[in-house]
PDB file of C-alpha atoms in Angstrom:
ATOM      1  CA  UNK U 240     -23.004  28.132   4.234  1.00 91.00           C
ATOM      2  CA  UNK U 241     -23.033  27.411   7.963  1.00 95.00           C
ATOM      3  CA  UNK U 242     -21.927  23.955   9.049  1.00 97.00           C
ATOM      4  CA  UNK U 243     -23.101  22.513  12.366  1.00 98.00           C
ATOM      5  CA  UNK U 244     -20.901  19.897  14.048  1.00 98.00           C
ATOM      6  CA  UNK U 245     -22.409  17.787  16.797  1.00 98.00           C
ATOM      7  CA  UNK U 246     -20.451  15.864  19.386  1.00 96.00           C
ATOM      8  CA  UNK U 247     -20.160  13.207  20.452  1.00 97.00           C
ATOM      9  CA  UNK U 248     -21.601  11.088  17.662  1.00 98.00           C
ATOM     10  CA  UNK U 249     -22.793   8.557  20.222  1.00 98.00           C
ATOM     11  CA  UNK U 250     -23.369   8.944  23.953  1.00 98.00           C
ATOM     12  CA  UNK U 251     -23.777   5.780  26.020  1.00 98.00           C
ATOM     13  CA  UNK U 252     -25.497   6.456  29.314  1.00 97.00           C
ATOM     14  CA  UNK U 253     -27.795   4.816  31.835  1.00 97.00           C
ATOM     15  CA  UNK U 254     -31.288   5.954  32.823  1.00 97.00           C
ATOM     16  CA  UNK U 255     -31.067   8.625  35.492  1.00 97.00           C
ATOM     17  CA  UNK U 256     -27.749   9.964  34.251  1.00 98.00           C
ATOM     18  CA  UNK U 257     -27.182  13.462  32.895  1.00 98.00           C
ATOM     19  CA  UNK U 258     -26.652  13.880  29.144  1.00 98.00           C
ATOM     20  CA  UNK U 259     -24.701  16.768  27.676  1.00 98.00           C
ATOM     21  CA  UNK U 260     -24.792  17.199  23.898  1.00 98.00           C
ATOM     22  CA  UNK U 261     -22.768  19.754  21.973  1.00 98.00           C
ATOM     23  CA  UNK U 262     -23.400  21.632  18.735  1.00 98.00           C
ATOM     24  CA  UNK U 263     -20.783  23.921  17.238  1.00 98.00           C
ATOM     25  CA  UNK U 264     -21.450  26.282  14.323  1.00 98.00           C
ATOM     26  CA  UNK U 265     -18.840  27.240  11.725  1.00 97.00           C
ATOM     27  CA  UNK U 266     -19.838  30.883  12.194  1.00 97.00           C
ATOM     28  CA  UNK U 267     -22.083  32.742  14.593  1.00 97.00           C
ATOM     29  CA  UNK U 268     -25.786  31.921  14.474  1.00 97.00           C
ATOM     30  CA  UNK U 269     -26.562  34.291  17.359  1.00 97.00           C
ATOM     31  CA  UNK U 270     -29.252  32.466  19.378  1.00 97.00           C
ATOM     32  CA  UNK U 271     -31.046  31.070  16.332  1.00 98.00           C
ATOM     33  CA  UNK U 272     -30.492  27.441  17.163  1.00 98.00           C
ATOM     34  CA  UNK U 273     -33.006  24.654  17.693  1.00 98.00           C
ATOM     35  CA  UNK U 274     -32.783  21.084  18.992  1.00 98.00           C
ATOM     36  CA  UNK U 275     -34.854  18.116  17.834  1.00 98.00           C
ATOM     37  CA  UNK U 276     -35.342  14.564  19.077  1.00 98.00           C
ATOM     38  CA  UNK U 277     -35.948  11.736  16.631  1.00 98.00           C
ATOM     39  CA  UNK U 278     -36.936   8.184  17.489  1.00 98.00           C
ATOM     40  CA  UNK U 279     -36.801   5.310  14.976  1.00 96.00           C
ATOM     41  CA  UNK U 280     -39.585   5.473  12.431  1.00 95.00           C
ATOM     42  CA  UNK U 281     -40.807   8.854  13.662  1.00 97.00           C
ATOM     43  CA  UNK U 282     -40.534  12.420  12.509  1.00 98.00           C
ATOM     44  CA  UNK U 283     -38.250  14.711  14.498  1.00 98.00           C
ATOM     45  CA  UNK U 284     -39.813  16.606  17.400  1.00 98.00           C
ATOM     46  CA  UNK U 285     -38.880  20.159  18.314  1.00 98.00           C
ATOM     47  CA  UNK U 286     -37.441  20.338  21.833  1.00 98.00           C
ATOM     48  CA  UNK U 287     -35.728  23.727  22.081  1.00 98.00           C
ATOM     49  CA  UNK U 288     -35.923  26.846  19.923  1.00 98.00           C
ATOM     50  CA  UNK U 289     -33.784  29.980  19.962  1.00 98.00           C
ATOM     51  CA  UNK U 290     -31.106  28.190  21.983  1.00 98.00           C
ATOM     52  CA  UNK U 291     -32.870  28.009  25.327  1.00 98.00           C
ATOM     53  CA  UNK U 292     -36.654  28.043  24.948  1.00 98.00           C
ATOM     54  CA  UNK U 293     -38.507  24.793  25.484  1.00 98.00           C
ATOM     55  CA  UNK U 294     -41.182  24.040  22.918  1.00 97.00           C
ATOM     56  CA  UNK U 295     -44.743  23.384  24.019  1.00 95.00           C
ATOM     57  CA  UNK U 296     -45.114  20.208  26.028  1.00 95.00           C
ATOM     58  CA  UNK U 297     -41.397  19.512  26.421  1.00 97.00           C
ATOM     59  CA  UNK U 298     -40.426  18.325  29.918  1.00 97.00           C
ATOM     60  CA  UNK U 299     -38.285  20.547  32.113  1.00 98.00           C
ATOM     61  CA  UNK U 300     -35.458  17.985  32.166  1.00 98.00           C
ATOM     62  CA  UNK U 301     -34.536  19.253  28.690  1.00 98.00           C
ATOM     63  CA  UNK U 302     -32.618  22.510  28.639  1.00 98.00           C
ATOM     64  CA  UNK U 303     -30.593  24.389  26.088  1.00 98.00           C
ATOM     65  CA  UNK U 304     -27.856  26.957  26.407  1.00 98.00           C
ATOM     66  CA  UNK U 305     -25.305  28.841  24.368  1.00 98.00           C
ATOM     67  CA  UNK U 306     -25.013  31.588  21.797  1.00 98.00           C
ATOM     68  CA  UNK U 307     -22.788  32.479  18.892  1.00 97.00           C
ATOM     69  CA  UNK U 308     -21.060  29.278  17.851  1.00 98.00           C
ATOM     70  CA  UNK U 309     -21.278  26.939  20.852  1.00 98.00           C
ATOM     71  CA  UNK U 310     -24.466  25.365  22.103  1.00 98.00           C
ATOM     72  CA  UNK U 311     -25.415  22.646  24.554  1.00 98.00           C
ATOM     73  CA  UNK U 312     -28.480  20.483  25.041  1.00 98.00           C
ATOM     74  CA  UNK U 313     -28.708  19.017  28.532  1.00 98.00           C
ATOM     75  CA  UNK U 314     -31.022  16.251  29.684  1.00 98.00           C
ATOM     76  CA  UNK U 315     -30.816  16.434  33.451  1.00 98.00           C
ATOM     77  CA  UNK U 316     -31.872  12.857  34.214  1.00 97.00           C
ATOM     78  CA  UNK U 317     -32.419  10.435  31.366  1.00 98.00           C
ATOM     79  CA  UNK U 318     -35.781   8.721  31.169  1.00 98.00           C
ATOM     80  CA  UNK U 319     -36.167   5.499  29.131  1.00 97.00           C
ATOM     81  CA  UNK U 320     -38.028   7.404  26.418  1.00 97.00           C
ATOM     82  CA  UNK U 321     -35.143   9.855  25.951  1.00 98.00           C
ATOM     83  CA  UNK U 322     -32.887   7.365  24.189  1.00 97.00           C
ATOM     84  CA  UNK U 323     -32.982   8.670  20.639  1.00 98.00           C
ATOM     85  CA  UNK U 324     -31.065  10.743  18.099  1.00 98.00           C
ATOM     86  CA  UNK U 325     -30.781  14.490  18.662  1.00 98.00           C
ATOM     87  CA  UNK U 326     -30.195  17.102  15.964  1.00 98.00           C
ATOM     88  CA  UNK U 327     -29.365  20.779  16.170  1.00 98.00           C
ATOM     89  CA  UNK U 328     -30.490  23.199  13.448  1.00 98.00           C
ATOM     90  CA  UNK U 329     -29.721  26.849  12.722  1.00 97.00           C
ATOM     91  CA  UNK U 330     -32.110  29.454  11.358  1.00 95.00           C
ATOM     92  CA  UNK U 331     -29.665  32.342  11.231  1.00 95.00           C
ATOM     93  CA  UNK U 332     -28.733  32.016   7.583  1.00 91.00           C
ATOM     94  CA  UNK U 333     -30.065  30.393   4.472  1.00 89.00           C
ATOM     95  CA  UNK U 334     -29.748  27.553   3.692  1.00 91.00           C
ATOM     96  CA  UNK U 335     -30.974  26.241   6.975  1.00 93.00           C
ATOM     97  CA  UNK U 336     -28.689  23.466   8.207  1.00 94.00           C
ATOM     98  CA  UNK U 337     -28.893  20.533  10.554  1.00 97.00           C
ATOM     99  CA  UNK U 338     -26.077  18.975  12.496  1.00 98.00           C
ATOM    100  CA  UNK U 339     -25.144  15.370  11.868  1.00 97.00           C
ATOM    101  CA  UNK U 340     -26.850  14.168  15.040  1.00 98.00           C
ATOM    102  CA  UNK U 341     -25.924  12.624  18.376  1.00 98.00           C
ATOM    103  CA  UNK U 342     -27.289   9.213  19.254  1.00 98.00           C
ATOM    104  CA  UNK U 343     -28.032   8.756  22.945  1.00 98.00           C
ATOM    105  CA  UNK U 344     -28.000   5.035  23.608  1.00 97.00           C
ATOM    106  CA  UNK U 345     -28.548   2.885  26.649  1.00 95.00           C
ATOM    107  CA  UNK U 346     -25.311   1.798  28.297  1.00 92.00           C
TER     108      UNK U 346
ATOM    109  CA  UNK H  99     -54.092  21.583  16.706  1.00 92.00           C
ATOM    110  CA  UNK H 100     -52.447  21.870  13.318  1.00 95.00           C
ATOM    111  CA  UNK H 101     -51.509  18.591  11.655  1.00 97.00           C
ATOM    112  CA  UNK H 102     -49.607  17.948   8.433  1.00 98.00           C
ATOM    113  CA  UNK H 103     -49.828  14.954   6.115  1.00 98.00           C
ATOM    114  CA  UNK H 104     -47.630  14.174   3.135  1.00 98.00           C
ATOM    115  CA  UNK H 105     -48.988  12.337   0.112  1.00 98.00           C
ATOM    116  CA  UNK H 106     -47.702  11.255  -3.269  1.00 96.00           C
ATOM    117  CA  UNK H 107     -46.164   8.344  -5.177  1.00 96.00           C
ATOM    118  CA  UNK H 108     -43.818   6.131  -3.238  1.00 96.00           C
ATOM    119  CA  UNK H 109     -41.888   5.080  -6.339  1.00 98.00           C
ATOM    120  CA  UNK H 110     -40.441   7.361  -9.000  1.00 98.00           C
ATOM    121  CA  UNK H 111     -38.332   6.379 -11.987  1.00 98.00           C
ATOM    122  CA  UNK H 112     -34.885   7.886 -12.526  1.00 97.00           C
ATOM    123  CA  UNK H 113     -34.885  11.136 -14.528  1.00 97.00           C
ATOM    124  CA  UNK H 114     -38.565  11.738 -13.739  1.00 98.00           C
ATOM    125  CA  UNK H 115     -40.111  14.327 -11.424  1.00 98.00           C
ATOM    126  CA  UNK H 116     -40.957  13.602  -7.812  1.00 98.00           C
ATOM    127  CA  UNK H 117     -44.205  15.273  -6.741  1.00 98.00           C
ATOM    128  CA  UNK H 118     -45.478  15.445  -3.168  1.00 98.00           C
ATOM    129  CA  UNK H 119     -48.268  17.347  -1.448  1.00 98.00           C
ATOM    130  CA  UNK H 120     -48.579  18.352   2.174  1.00 98.00           C
ATOM    131  CA  UNK H 121     -52.107  18.866   3.464  1.00 98.00           C
ATOM    132  CA  UNK H 122     -52.560  21.078   6.490  1.00 97.00           C
ATOM    133  CA  UNK H 123     -55.501  20.366   8.802  1.00 97.00           C
ATOM    134  CA  UNK H 124     -56.708  21.910  12.033  1.00 95.00           C
ATOM    135  CA  UNK H 125     -55.943  25.433  10.908  1.00 93.00           C
ATOM    136  CA  UNK H 126     -55.555  27.657   7.902  1.00 93.00           C
ATOM    137  CA  UNK H 127     -52.272  27.590   6.023  1.00 93.00           C
ATOM    138  CA  UNK H 128     -52.682  31.340   5.590  1.00 90.00           C
ATOM    139  CA  UNK H 129     -53.048  32.225   9.256  1.00 87.00           C
ATOM    140  CA  UNK H 130     -50.083  33.412  11.256  1.00 81.00           C
ATOM    141  CA  UNK H 131     -46.610  34.345  10.045  1.00 84.00           C
ATOM    142  CA  UNK H 132     -45.422  30.891   9.078  1.00 93.00           C
ATOM    143  CA  UNK H 133     -43.287  29.425   6.387  1.00 95.00           C
ATOM    144  CA  UNK H 134     -44.011  25.886   5.226  1.00 97.00           C
ATOM    145  CA  UNK H 135     -41.023  23.650   4.638  1.00 97.00           C
ATOM    146  CA  UNK H 136     -39.886  20.419   3.037  1.00 98.00           C
ATOM    147  CA  UNK H 137     -37.098  18.347   4.602  1.00 98.00           C
ATOM    148  CA  UNK H 138     -35.767  14.939   3.600  1.00 98.00           C
ATOM    149  CA  UNK H 139     -33.816  12.141   5.243  1.00 98.00           C
ATOM    150  CA  UNK H 140     -32.126   9.253   3.420  1.00 98.00           C
ATOM    151  CA  UNK H 141     -32.292   5.970   5.273  1.00 96.00           C
ATOM    152  CA  UNK H 142     -29.905   5.911   8.209  1.00 95.00           C
ATOM    153  CA  UNK H 143     -28.672   9.442   7.522  1.00 96.00           C
ATOM    154  CA  UNK H 144     -29.266  12.976   8.697  1.00 96.00           C
ATOM    155  CA  UNK H 145     -31.768  15.668   7.795  1.00 97.00           C
ATOM    156  CA  UNK H 146     -31.552  17.928   4.731  1.00 97.00           C
ATOM    157  CA  UNK H 147     -33.669  21.062   4.323  1.00 96.00           C
ATOM    158  CA  UNK H 148     -35.050  21.240   0.790  1.00 97.00           C
ATOM    159  CA  UNK H 149     -36.844  24.559   0.843  1.00 97.00           C
ATOM    160  CA  UNK H 150     -39.768  26.557   2.133  1.00 96.00           C
ATOM    161  CA  UNK H 151     -42.626  28.772   1.032  1.00 96.00           C
ATOM    162  CA  UNK H 152     -44.593  31.606   2.561  1.00 94.00           C
ATOM    163  CA  UNK H 153     -48.279  31.859   1.796  1.00 87.00           C
ATOM    164  CA  UNK H 154     -47.546  34.921  -0.346  1.00 88.00           C
ATOM    165  CA  UNK H 155     -45.620  32.565  -2.606  1.00 90.00           C
ATOM    166  CA  UNK H 156     -42.164  33.710  -1.568  1.00 94.00           C
ATOM    167  CA  UNK H 157     -39.709  30.798  -1.557  1.00 96.00           C
ATOM    168  CA  UNK H 158     -36.251  29.842  -0.339  1.00 95.00           C
ATOM    169  CA  UNK H 159     -34.472  26.803  -1.747  1.00 96.00           C
ATOM    170  CA  UNK H 160     -31.376  24.914  -0.681  1.00 96.00           C
ATOM    171  CA  UNK H 161     -28.710  25.914  -3.230  1.00 95.00           C
ATOM    172  CA  UNK H 162     -27.665  22.275  -3.529  1.00 94.00           C
ATOM    173  CA  UNK H 163     -31.103  21.444  -4.981  1.00 96.00           C
ATOM    174  CA  UNK H 164     -32.271  24.806  -6.282  1.00 92.00           C
ATOM    175  CA  UNK H 165     -31.988  23.982  -9.974  1.00 94.00           C
ATOM    176  CA  UNK H 166     -34.335  21.020  -9.555  1.00 97.00           C
ATOM    177  CA  UNK H 167     -36.830  22.152  -6.880  1.00 98.00           C
ATOM    178  CA  UNK H 168     -40.137  23.940  -7.071  1.00 98.00           C
ATOM    179  CA  UNK H 169     -42.332  24.518  -4.016  1.00 98.00           C
ATOM    180  CA  UNK H 170     -45.812  25.939  -4.464  1.00 96.00           C
ATOM    181  CA  UNK H 171     -48.824  26.666  -2.279  1.00 95.00           C
ATOM    182  CA  UNK H 172     -52.563  26.333  -2.827  1.00 94.00           C
ATOM    183  CA  UNK H 173     -54.281  28.243  -0.040  1.00 92.00           C
ATOM    184  CA  UNK H 174     -57.738  27.251  -1.283  1.00 94.00           C
ATOM    185  CA  UNK H 175     -56.892  23.607  -0.622  1.00 96.00           C
ATOM    186  CA  UNK H 176     -54.769  24.303   2.470  1.00 96.00           C
ATOM    187  CA  UNK H 177     -51.878  22.522   0.783  1.00 96.00           C
ATOM    188  CA  UNK H 178     -48.328  23.108  -0.334  1.00 97.00           C
ATOM    189  CA  UNK H 179     -46.381  20.986  -2.750  1.00 98.00           C
ATOM    190  CA  UNK H 180     -42.890  19.879  -3.720  1.00 98.00           C
ATOM    191  CA  UNK H 181     -41.603  19.046  -7.174  1.00 98.00           C
ATOM    192  CA  UNK H 182     -38.077  17.680  -7.613  1.00 98.00           C
ATOM    193  CA  UNK H 183     -37.009  17.083 -11.198  1.00 98.00           C
ATOM    194  CA  UNK H 184     -34.451  14.773 -12.785  1.00 97.00           C
ATOM    195  CA  UNK H 185     -34.348  12.461  -9.788  1.00 98.00           C
ATOM    196  CA  UNK H 186     -31.672   9.840  -9.224  1.00 98.00           C
ATOM    197  CA  UNK H 187     -31.187   7.116  -6.642  1.00 97.00           C
ATOM    198  CA  UNK H 188     -29.578   9.733  -4.403  1.00 97.00           C
ATOM    199  CA  UNK H 189     -32.993  11.350  -4.000  1.00 98.00           C
ATOM    200  CA  UNK H 190     -34.396   8.247  -2.311  1.00 98.00           C
ATOM    201  CA  UNK H 191     -35.417   9.377   1.159  1.00 98.00           C
ATOM    202  CA  UNK H 192     -38.219   9.952   3.607  1.00 98.00           C
ATOM    203  CA  UNK H 193     -39.699  13.338   2.770  1.00 98.00           C
ATOM    204  CA  UNK H 194     -41.223  15.443   5.537  1.00 98.00           C
ATOM    205  CA  UNK H 195     -43.245  18.607   5.498  1.00 98.00           C
ATOM    206  CA  UNK H 196     -43.283  20.933   8.494  1.00 98.00           C
ATOM    207  CA  UNK H 197     -44.448  24.333   9.653  1.00 97.00           C
ATOM    208  CA  UNK H 198     -41.557  26.729  10.035  1.00 94.00           C
ATOM    209  CA  UNK H 199     -41.496  29.451  12.648  1.00 89.00           C
ATOM    210  CA  UNK H 200     -38.821  29.721  15.289  1.00 90.00           C
ATOM    211  CA  UNK H 201     -38.433  25.997  14.846  1.00 95.00           C
ATOM    212  CA  UNK H 202     -39.999  23.269  12.731  1.00 96.00           C
ATOM    213  CA  UNK H 203     -43.214  22.222  14.422  1.00 96.00           C
ATOM    214  CA  UNK H 204     -45.333  20.315  13.764  1.00 97.00           C
ATOM    215  CA  UNK H 205     -44.013  17.797  11.264  1.00 98.00           C
ATOM    216  CA  UNK H 206     -45.867  15.413   9.036  1.00 98.00           C
ATOM    217  CA  UNK H 207     -45.263  11.723   9.605  1.00 98.00           C
ATOM    218  CA  UNK H 208     -43.078  11.523   6.504  1.00 98.00           C
ATOM    219  CA  UNK H 209     -43.396   9.591   3.278  1.00 98.00           C
ATOM    220  CA  UNK H 210     -40.806   7.300   1.750  1.00 98.00           C
ATOM    221  CA  UNK H 211     -39.982   7.991  -1.868  1.00 98.00           C
ATOM    222  CA  UNK H 212     -37.840   5.457  -3.685  1.00 98.00           C
ATOM    223  CA  UNK H 213     -36.191   6.284  -6.989  1.00 98.00           C
ATOM    224  CA  UNK H 214     -35.833   3.114  -9.007  1.00 97.00           C
ATOM    225  CA  UNK H 215     -36.614   1.786 -12.437  1.00 95.00           C
TER     226      UNK H 215
END
């Protein structure tokens, strides 16, 4: 079973700053990695699929990179609505797994 | 666009079976090469994938829940369903349904199921 480890657990930043979130897999997931954003009381929203492809309607300030075991989600300039929890998820192997999440909070 | 909506009891007694339905609107559940998934999230915690079903009836279940989970599909009603047996307090969570392709999208809004006597 693949384990996804996200770091840091919490990221304290100000609007306009760049956010860099990490997701590390316990074994290679090739490029089969997705990123989700979740706000309180809402369902998660798909941001990035297959490591670097933005989902429909996702702003260009969100970008994903990586392959194998190390992946990064970058938010180039934080907007007020970007403060949320972010999860990575692999679809390389069954069972599908999510990372533990990174909370991006306002500094 | 496709929308998903979970429905079912919000309170289930310990040892009983949790039953939820996800209704798909805005498109046919049978169109396209999609799986249909169930995911849950205990309060304040992370996401756990429960399982998924293809419209042919083929399923994949999380091994941690496999002995207790059944996912089924009713294409005539454009619905798929989740049954989780022998529930305990640890099964209390928000349960989501979602369409599964290269990522989970869209999601239902989620429904809170509490296991309590």
